[in-house]
């Protein structure tokens, strides 16, 4: 497993800063971003977080999967 995490089910109101703060209790967050369609700019409902170690990424996945942020239930898994 790598250090990347995919967070799906995000609300359009979610910011990269909120995603960073969501994962920070589980380790060092190297980067966090929310994804938009590069051609249209439309929200796609997911984001990516890069943690400092595979162990930290796994901890965040195990704890955060199924939790809620901005009224949406999150699906958190290892990024391919």
C-alpha atoms as a printed R data frame, in Angstrom:
   type eleno elety resid chain resno       x      y       z
1  ATOM     1    CA   UNK     A     1   0.000  0.000   0.000
2  ATOM     2    CA   UNK     A     2   1.222  3.496  -0.836
3  ATOM     3    CA   UNK     A     3   0.730  6.777   0.909
4  ATOM     4    CA   UNK     A     4  -2.116  8.060  -1.287
5  ATOM     5    CA   UNK     A     5  -5.733  8.130  -0.162
6  ATOM     6    CA   UNK     A     6  -8.814  8.711  -2.296
7  ATOM     7    CA   UNK     A     7 -11.819 10.260  -0.548
8  ATOM     8    CA   UNK     A     8 -15.080  9.848  -2.474
9  ATOM     9    CA   UNK     A     9 -18.535 11.210  -1.714
10 ATOM    10    CA   UNK     A    10 -17.388 14.746  -0.943
11 ATOM    11    CA   UNK     A    11 -19.878 17.590  -0.951
12 ATOM    12    CA   UNK     A    12 -19.269 20.435  -3.422
13 ATOM    13    CA   UNK     A    13 -18.687 22.663  -0.383
14 ATOM    14    CA   UNK     A    14 -15.629 20.671   0.697
15 ATOM    15    CA   UNK     A    15 -12.265 22.431   0.396
16 ATOM    16    CA   UNK     A    16  -8.740 21.059   0.199
17 ATOM    17    CA   UNK     A    17  -8.104 22.621   3.621
18 ATOM    18    CA   UNK     A    18 -11.019 20.673   5.140
19 ATOM    19    CA   UNK     A    19  -9.692 17.475   3.587
20 ATOM    20    CA   UNK     A    20  -6.249 18.226   5.046
21 ATOM    21    CA   UNK     A    21  -7.747 18.853   8.496
22 ATOM    22    CA   UNK     A    22  -9.830 15.676   8.269
23 ATOM    23    CA   UNK     A    23  -6.745 13.487   7.766
24 ATOM    24    CA   UNK     A    24  -4.213 15.388   9.912
25 ATOM    25    CA   UNK     A    25  -5.097 13.610  13.188
26 ATOM    26    CA   UNK     A    26  -3.855 10.345  11.645
27 ATOM    27    CA   UNK     A    27  -0.426 11.532  10.516
28 ATOM    28    CA   UNK     A    28   1.466 14.040   8.443
29 ATOM    29    CA   UNK     A    29  -0.491 15.220   5.419
30 ATOM    30    CA   UNK     A    30   1.907 16.020   2.586
31 ATOM    31    CA   UNK     A    31  -0.848 17.334   0.295
32 ATOM    32    CA   UNK     A    32  -4.620 17.399  -0.083
33 ATOM    33    CA   UNK     A    33  -6.710 18.362  -3.095
34 ATOM    34    CA   UNK     A    34 -10.293 18.240  -4.289
35 ATOM    35    CA   UNK     A    35 -10.834 17.236  -7.891
36 ATOM    36    CA   UNK     A    36 -12.730 19.070 -10.610
37 ATOM    37    CA   UNK     A    37 -13.164 18.097 -14.241
38 ATOM    38    CA   UNK     A    38 -10.251 19.751 -16.020
39 ATOM    39    CA   UNK     A    39 -12.324 20.575 -19.110
40 ATOM    40    CA   UNK     A    40 -15.529 21.847 -17.517
41 ATOM    41    CA   UNK     A    41 -14.432 22.782 -13.988
42 ATOM    42    CA   UNK     A    42 -17.392 20.825 -12.621
43 ATOM    43    CA   UNK     A    43 -17.204 19.149  -9.240
44 ATOM    44    CA   UNK     A    44 -16.553 15.377  -9.409
45 ATOM    45    CA   UNK     A    45 -17.069 14.606  -5.703
46 ATOM    46    CA   UNK     A    46 -13.698 13.224  -4.734
47 ATOM    47    CA   UNK     A    47 -10.328 14.282  -3.459
48 ATOM    48    CA   UNK     A    48  -6.867 12.941  -2.840
49 ATOM    49    CA   UNK     A    49  -4.628 13.074   0.198
50 ATOM    50    CA   UNK     A    50  -0.968 12.096   0.311
51 ATOM    51    CA   UNK     A    51   0.195 10.989   3.759
52 ATOM    52    CA   UNK     A    52   3.817 10.726   4.914
53 ATOM    53    CA   UNK     A    53   3.792  6.936   5.346
54 ATOM    54    CA   UNK     A    54   1.755  3.876   4.343
55 ATOM    55    CA   UNK     A    55   0.961  3.254   8.018
56 ATOM    56    CA   UNK     A    56  -0.537  6.737   8.399
57 ATOM    57    CA   UNK     A    57  -2.543  6.298   5.197
58 ATOM    58    CA   UNK     A    58  -3.926  2.977   6.409
59 ATOM    59    CA   UNK     A    59  -4.889  4.472   9.779
60 ATOM    60    CA   UNK     A    60  -6.770  7.321   8.078
61 ATOM    61    CA   UNK     A    61  -8.560  4.874   5.762
62 ATOM    62    CA   UNK     A    62  -9.619  2.585   8.597
63 ATOM    63    CA   UNK     A    63 -10.904  5.418  10.783
64 ATOM    64    CA   UNK     A    64 -12.466  7.719   8.179
65 ATOM    65    CA   UNK     A    65 -14.217  5.283   5.825
66 ATOM    66    CA   UNK     A    66 -17.967  5.618   6.412
67 ATOM    67    CA   UNK     A    67 -17.728  8.846   8.427
68 ATOM    68    CA   UNK     A    68 -19.411 12.100   7.434
69 ATOM    69    CA   UNK     A    69 -18.096 15.464   6.277
70 ATOM    70    CA   UNK     A    70 -20.358 18.372   5.303
71 ATOM    71    CA   UNK     A    71 -23.387 16.066   5.480
72 ATOM    72    CA   UNK     A    72 -21.978 13.455   3.093
73 ATOM    73    CA   UNK     A    73 -20.889  9.901   3.922
74 ATOM    74    CA   UNK     A    74 -17.303  9.346   2.832
75 ATOM    75    CA   UNK     A    75 -15.786  6.361   1.077
76 ATOM    76    CA   UNK     A    76 -12.067  6.352   1.849
77 ATOM    77    CA   UNK     A    77  -9.657  3.943   0.194
78 ATOM    78    CA   UNK     A    78  -6.102  3.545  -1.026
79 ATOM    79    CA   UNK     A    79  -5.425  5.584  -4.155
80 ATOM    80    CA   UNK     A    80  -4.261  3.512  -7.129
